[in-house]
CSV table of C-alpha atoms in Angstrom, one decimal:
chain,number,residue,atom,x,y,z
A,1072,MET,CA,22.4,-126.0,3.6
A,1073,LYS,CA,24.4,-123.1,5.8
A,1074,PRO,CA,24.4,-119.4,4.5
A,1075,VAL,CA,27.6,-117.5,3.0
A,1076,GLN,CA,29.4,-115.5,5.2
A,1077,PRO,CA,28.4,-112.0,4.5
A,1078,ALA,CA,32.5,-110.8,4.5
A,1079,VAL,CA,32.2,-113.0,1.4
A,1080,ASP,CA,29.1,-111.6,-0.3
A,1081,SER,CA,31.3,-108.2,-0.1
A,1082,ALA,CA,34.3,-109.6,-1.9
A,1083,VAL,CA,32.9,-110.2,-4.7
A,1084,ASP,CA,29.6,-108.4,-5.0
A,1085,SER,CA,30.3,-107.2,-8.6
A,1086,ALA,CA,26.8,-105.3,-9.1
A,1087,ALA,CA,28.5,-102.9,-5.9
A,1088,GLY,CA,30.8,-102.1,-8.6
A,1089,GLU,CA,33.4,-102.7,-6.1
A,1090,GLN,CA,37.1,-104.8,-7.1
A,1091,ALA,CA,37.0,-107.7,-5.2
A,1092,VAL,CA,40.8,-108.6,-3.3
A,1093,LEU,CA,41.1,-112.3,-3.9
A,1094,PRO,CA,44.5,-114.3,-2.1
A,1095,ASP,CA,46.8,-114.7,-4.0
A,1096,TYR,CA,48.3,-118.1,-2.8
A,1097,THR,CA,51.5,-117.8,-4.5
A,1098,ARG,CA,52.1,-114.9,-2.1
A,1099,TYR,CA,52.5,-114.1,1.2
A,1100,GLU,CA,52.8,-110.9,2.8
A,1101,LEU,CA,53.5,-110.9,6.5
A,1102,ASN,CA,51.8,-107.8,8.8
A,1103,ALA,CA,53.9,-105.6,10.5
A,1104,LEU,CA,54.2,-107.1,14.2
A,1105,GLN,CA,55.0,-110.8,11.8
A,1106,ARG,CA,58.2,-108.6,10.7
A,1107,ILE,CA,59.3,-106.8,13.9
A,1108,LEU,CA,58.5,-110.0,15.5
A,1109,VAL,CA,61.5,-112.5,13.6
A,1110,ILE,CA,63.5,-109.6,12.8
A,1111,LEU,CA,64.1,-109.1,17.1
A,1112,THR,CA,64.3,-112.6,17.0
A,1113,GLY,CA,67.0,-112.9,14.5
A,1114,SER,CA,68.9,-109.9,15.7
A,1115,VAL,CA,68.9,-111.7,19.6
A,1116,LEU,CA,70.2,-115.8,17.8
A,1117,LEU,CA,72.9,-113.8,15.6
A,1118,PHE,CA,74.2,-111.8,18.5
A,1119,GLY,CA,74.2,-114.6,20.4
A,1120,LEU,CA,76.1,-116.3,18.2
A,1121,GLY,CA,78.5,-113.9,17.3
A,1122,TYR,CA,79.1,-113.4,21.1
A,1123,LEU,CA,79.4,-117.3,21.3
A,1124,PHE,CA,82.5,-117.6,18.8
A,1125,TYR,CA,84.3,-114.4,18.7
A,1126,HIS,CA,83.8,-112.8,23.2
A,1127,GLN,CA,83.4,-109.4,21.8
A,1128,LEU,CA,80.8,-107.2,21.7
A,1129,LEU,CA,81.3,-105.8,18.4
A,1130,LEU,CA,81.8,-108.6,16.1
A,1131,ALA,CA,78.7,-110.5,17.8
A,1132,VAL,CA,77.1,-106.8,17.4
A,1133,LEU,CA,78.3,-106.7,13.3
A,1134,LEU,CA,76.3,-110.4,12.7
A,1135,VAL,CA,73.0,-108.6,13.9
A,1136,PRO,CA,72.3,-107.1,10.3
A,1137,GLY,CA,72.2,-110.3,8.6
A,1138,SER,CA,68.1,-110.6,10.5
A,1139,ALA,CA,67.2,-108.2,7.8
A,1140,ALA,CA,66.9,-111.3,5.9
A,1141,GLY,CA,64.7,-113.3,8.6
A,1142,PRO,CA,61.2,-111.5,7.1
A,1143,ARG,CA,61.5,-113.5,3.5
A,1144,GLN,CA,62.4,-117.0,5.5
A,1145,LEU,CA,59.7,-116.8,7.3
A,1146,ARG,CA,58.0,-115.5,4.0
A,1147,LYS,CA,59.0,-118.3,2.4
A,1148,TYR,CA,58.3,-121.2,5.0
A,1149,LEU,CA,54.4,-119.7,6.0
A,1150,LEU,CA,53.7,-119.7,1.9
A,1151,GLN,CA,54.3,-123.2,1.8
A,1152,ARG,CA,52.1,-124.2,5.2
A,1153,ARG,CA,49.1,-122.8,3.8
A,1154,ARG,CA,50.0,-123.7,-0.1
A,1155,SER,CA,50.2,-127.2,1.5
A,1156,ALA,CA,46.7,-127.6,3.8
A,1157,LEU,CA,45.2,-126.2,0.4
A,1158,ASN,CA,46.1,-129.2,-1.4
A,1159,LEU,CA,44.9,-131.1,0.7
A,1160,GLN,CA,41.8,-129.3,1.4
A,1161,PHE,CA,41.7,-129.5,-2.2
A,1162,LYS,CA,41.6,-133.1,-2.1
A,1163,GLN,CA,39.3,-133.5,0.8
A,1164,MET,CA,36.9,-131.6,-1.5
A,1165,LEU,CA,38.0,-133.5,-4.5
A,1166,PHE,CA,36.6,-136.5,-2.7
A,1167,SER,CA,33.7,-134.3,-1.9
A,1168,LEU,CA,32.5,-133.4,-5.5
A,1169,SER,CA,32.9,-136.9,-6.5
A,1170,SER,CA,30.1,-138.5,-3.9
A,1171,SER,CA,27.5,-135.2,-3.6
A,1172,LEU,CA,27.5,-136.1,-7.8
A,1173,SER,CA,27.6,-139.8,-7.6
A,1174,ALA,CA,24.7,-139.4,-5.4
A,1175,GLY,CA,23.0,-137.9,-8.3
A,1176,ARG,CA,23.6,-133.9,-6.8
A,1177,SER,CA,23.8,-131.6,-9.6
A,1178,VAL,CA,27.1,-129.5,-9.9
A,1179,GLU,CA,26.1,-126.4,-8.0
A,1180,ASN,CA,24.7,-128.8,-5.3
A,1181,ALA,CA,28.3,-130.3,-5.2
A,1182,PHE,CA,29.8,-127.3,-4.2
A,1183,ARG,CA,27.6,-126.4,-1.7
A,1184,GLU,CA,27.8,-129.4,-0.3
A,1185,ALA,CA,31.3,-129.2,-0.1
A,1186,VAL,CA,31.6,-126.5,2.3
A,1187,ILE,CA,29.3,-128.5,4.4
A,1188,ASP,CA,31.7,-131.0,4.7
A,1189,LEU,CA,35.1,-129.7,5.0
A,1190,ARG,CA,33.2,-127.4,7.9
A,1191,MET,CA,32.4,-131.5,9.7
A,1192,LEU,CA,36.6,-131.7,9.0
A,1193,ASP,CA,37.3,-127.8,10.2
A,1194,PRO,CA,34.8,-126.8,12.5
A,1195,GLU,CA,36.2,-123.0,12.9
A,1196,GLY,CA,36.1,-122.8,9.1
A,1197,SER,CA,39.3,-121.3,8.8
A,1198,GLY,CA,40.8,-122.6,5.9
A,1199,ASP,CA,41.3,-121.5,2.6
A,1200,MET,CA,38.9,-124.3,0.7
A,1201,ILE,CA,36.3,-123.1,2.4
A,1202,ALA,CA,36.9,-119.3,2.2
A,1203,GLU,CA,37.3,-120.6,-1.7
A,1204,LEU,CA,33.7,-122.1,-2.2
A,1205,ASN,CA,32.0,-119.9,0.4
A,1206,ILE,CA,33.9,-117.0,-3.0
A,1207,ILE,CA,32.0,-120.5,-5.5
A,1208,CYS,CA,28.7,-120.4,-4.6
A,1209,THR,CA,28.4,-116.5,-3.5
A,1210,ARG,CA,29.4,-116.3,-7.4
A,1211,MET,CA,27.3,-119.0,-8.9
A,1212,GLU,CA,24.3,-116.7,-6.4
A,1213,TYR,CA,24.9,-113.1,-9.0
A,1214,GLY,CA,24.5,-115.5,-12.5
A,1215,GLU,CA,28.3,-116.7,-12.8
A,1216,PRO,CA,28.6,-119.9,-14.1
A,1217,VAL,CA,30.6,-122.4,-11.7
A,1218,GLU,CA,33.2,-123.5,-14.4
A,1219,GLU,CA,34.4,-119.4,-14.8
A,1220,ALA,CA,34.8,-119.0,-10.6
A,1221,LEU,CA,36.5,-122.2,-10.5
A,1222,TYR,CA,38.9,-121.7,-13.1
A,1223,ASP,CA,39.8,-118.0,-11.2
A,1224,PHE,CA,40.7,-119.4,-8.4
A,1225,SER,CA,43.5,-122.0,-10.3
A,1226,LYS,CA,44.9,-118.9,-11.3
A,1227,ARG,CA,45.2,-117.7,-8.2
A,1228,ALA,CA,46.4,-120.9,-7.1
A,1229,GLY,CA,49.2,-121.3,-8.6
A,1230,MET,CA,48.9,-125.1,-8.8
A,1231,GLU,CA,49.2,-127.3,-11.1
A,1232,ASP,CA,47.0,-130.5,-10.3
A,1233,VAL,CA,43.9,-127.3,-9.0
A,1234,GLU,CA,44.2,-126.2,-13.2
A,1235,ARG,CA,44.5,-129.4,-14.9
A,1236,PHE,CA,40.4,-130.1,-12.6
A,1237,ALA,CA,39.6,-127.1,-13.2
A,1238,ASP,CA,40.5,-127.1,-17.3
A,1239,VAL,CA,38.9,-130.7,-17.6
A,1240,PHE,CA,35.6,-129.3,-15.6
A,1241,MET,CA,35.6,-126.8,-17.9
A,1242,VAL,CA,35.6,-128.9,-20.9
A,1243,CYS,CA,33.4,-131.8,-19.5
A,1244,LYS,CA,30.7,-129.0,-18.3
A,1245,ARG,CA,30.7,-126.7,-21.4
A,1246,THR,CA,30.5,-129.7,-23.9
A,1247,GLY,CA,28.1,-131.5,-21.8
A,1248,GLY,CA,30.7,-134.5,-21.2
A,1249,ASP,CA,29.9,-137.3,-18.5
A,1250,LEU,CA,30.7,-134.8,-15.6
A,1251,VAL,CA,30.2,-137.8,-12.6
A,1252,GLU,CA,32.3,-140.3,-14.3
A,1253,ILE,CA,35.2,-137.5,-15.0
A,1254,VAL,CA,34.8,-136.3,-12.1
A,1255,ARG,CA,35.7,-139.2,-9.8
A,1256,ARG,CA,37.9,-140.0,-12.0
A,1257,THR,CA,39.9,-137.0,-11.5
A,1258,SER,CA,39.0,-136.3,-8.1
A,1259,THR,CA,40.9,-140.0,-7.6
A,1260,ILE,CA,43.9,-139.3,-10.0
A,1261,ILE,CA,45.3,-136.1,-7.9
A,1262,GLY,CA,44.0,-137.8,-4.6
A,1263,GLU,CA,46.7,-141.0,-5.2
A,1264,LYS,CA,48.8,-138.1,-6.7
A,1265,LEU,CA,48.5,-135.9,-2.7
A,1266,ASP,CA,49.8,-139.0,-1.1
A,1267,ILE,CA,52.7,-139.8,-2.7
A,1268,GLN,CA,53.5,-136.6,-2.7
A,1269,GLN,CA,52.6,-136.2,1.7
A,1270,ASP,CA,54.3,-140.0,2.1
A,1271,ILE,CA,57.5,-138.0,0.0
A,1272,ALA,CA,57.2,-134.8,2.7
A,1273,VAL,CA,57.3,-137.2,5.7
A,1274,SER,CA,60.4,-138.3,4.8
A,1275,ILE,CA,61.3,-135.6,4.0
A,1276,ALA,CA,60.9,-134.3,7.5
A,1277,GLN,CA,62.8,-136.6,9.6
A,1278,LYS,CA,65.4,-135.8,7.3
A,1279,LYS,CA,65.9,-132.5,7.3
A,1280,PHE,CA,65.4,-133.2,10.9
A,1281,GLU,CA,68.3,-134.8,11.0
A,1282,ALA,CA,70.5,-131.7,9.5
A,1283,LYS,CA,69.2,-130.0,11.9
A,1284,ALA,CA,70.6,-131.3,15.1
A,1285,LEU,CA,73.8,-131.7,12.9
A,1286,LEU,CA,74.0,-128.1,12.5
A,1287,VAL,CA,73.5,-127.3,16.0
A,1288,SER,CA,75.8,-129.9,17.2
A,1289,PRO,CA,78.9,-128.1,16.6
A,1290,LEU,CA,76.7,-124.6,18.2
A,1291,MET,CA,76.8,-127.3,21.4
A,1292,MET,CA,79.7,-128.3,21.5
A,1293,VAL,CA,81.2,-124.7,21.2
A,1294,MET,CA,79.1,-124.1,24.1
A,1295,PHE,CA,80.0,-126.2,26.3
A,1296,MET,CA,83.9,-126.1,25.7
A,1297,SER,CA,83.2,-122.4,26.3
A,1298,LEU,CA,81.6,-122.6,29.2
A,1299,THR,CA,83.3,-125.7,31.7
A,1300,ALA,CA,87.2,-125.1,30.1
A,1301,GLY,CA,87.4,-121.1,29.1
A,1302,ASP,CA,91.5,-120.5,29.8
A,1303,TYR,CA,91.2,-123.5,26.6
A,1304,MET,CA,89.5,-121.5,24.4
A,1305,GLU,CA,90.9,-118.4,25.1
A,1306,PRO,CA,93.5,-118.1,22.0
A,1307,MET,CA,90.3,-118.2,19.9
A,1308,TYR,CA,89.2,-114.6,20.9
A,1309,THR,CA,92.2,-113.3,19.6
A,1310,GLY,CA,95.0,-113.0,16.5
A,1311,ALA,CA,94.6,-116.0,14.5
A,1312,GLY,CA,91.7,-117.1,16.7
A,1313,ILE,CA,89.3,-114.9,15.6
A,1314,ALA,CA,89.8,-116.3,11.8
A,1315,VAL,CA,89.1,-119.0,12.9
A,1316,SER,CA,85.5,-118.6,14.6
A,1317,THR,CA,84.9,-116.5,11.4
A,1318,ILE,CA,85.8,-120.1,8.6
A,1319,ALA,CA,83.6,-121.8,10.8
A,1320,LEU,CA,81.0,-119.5,10.6
A,1321,ILE,CA,81.4,-119.4,7.1
A,1322,ALA,CA,81.7,-123.5,7.0
A,1323,LEU,CA,78.1,-123.6,9.2
A,1324,LEU,CA,76.5,-121.5,6.9
A,1325,LEU,CA,77.2,-123.1,3.4
A,1326,CYS,CA,76.4,-126.3,5.4
A,1327,TYR,CA,73.2,-125.2,6.4
A,1328,LEU,CA,72.7,-123.2,3.0
A,1329,TRP,CA,73.9,-126.9,1.1
A,1330,THR,CA,71.5,-129.0,3.2
A,1331,SER,CA,69.0,-126.4,2.7
A,1332,LYS,CA,69.5,-126.7,-0.6
A,1333,ILE,CA,69.1,-130.7,-1.0
A,1334,MET,CA,65.6,-130.6,1.4
A,1335,ASP,CA,64.0,-128.1,-1.5
A,1336,ILE,CA,62.5,-131.0,-3.8
A,1337,PRO,CA,59.4,-129.2,-5.4
A,1338,LEU,CA,56.7,-131.4,-4.9
């Protein structure tokens, strides 16, 4: 059995009297570099978009402040990706627990074995579930009941399946139920649910790509017309053409928000 990482030891060492700062999977904080990069990227894209529609530097610059919304969008995307990965790793952990308990291992050893099993799937050990299992194992080393450590993880994860499993596990562990059968049935039910969610996510991903392609196509057409028929597009950059271009930009923005709302299906 591999030793628990020292970094995790210090994070949960209650004997040291320090307040452990454990991951909160309902939030995601960007670092300074990520914020700067996303704002710069958004500024360049919005400036290019404004110049494409107006061909005036001043009007193009007026769109640049919209890049302030970039960090929020990136934070939302990274949080969703992290939670999806954690959800998949949790499913793998359940199957490992079920196999270990069926083989006659104790609950504590089953969690330790789950770390080894997940490391086989992720040799670098960078997954959040591996870190959480290390934290649970470390807490067990300090005498904390495994069900309490699992319950704390479920609250920080903020996922319905994790919370349900933690509740069932806690009740079964304290009342002396058939833990092997309950974990097996629970892992099977949750695993089937996650499989369905993944199938839905794959179908949605295809539609999201189609929606993005439809949003980009008008921009490509305007760029093509500007490069090949500049005289024909000249009226769009003066007088009433600016108003028409503004309406077109607003329409594209509304289409983006609408399609994003349609595709945002909670799983």
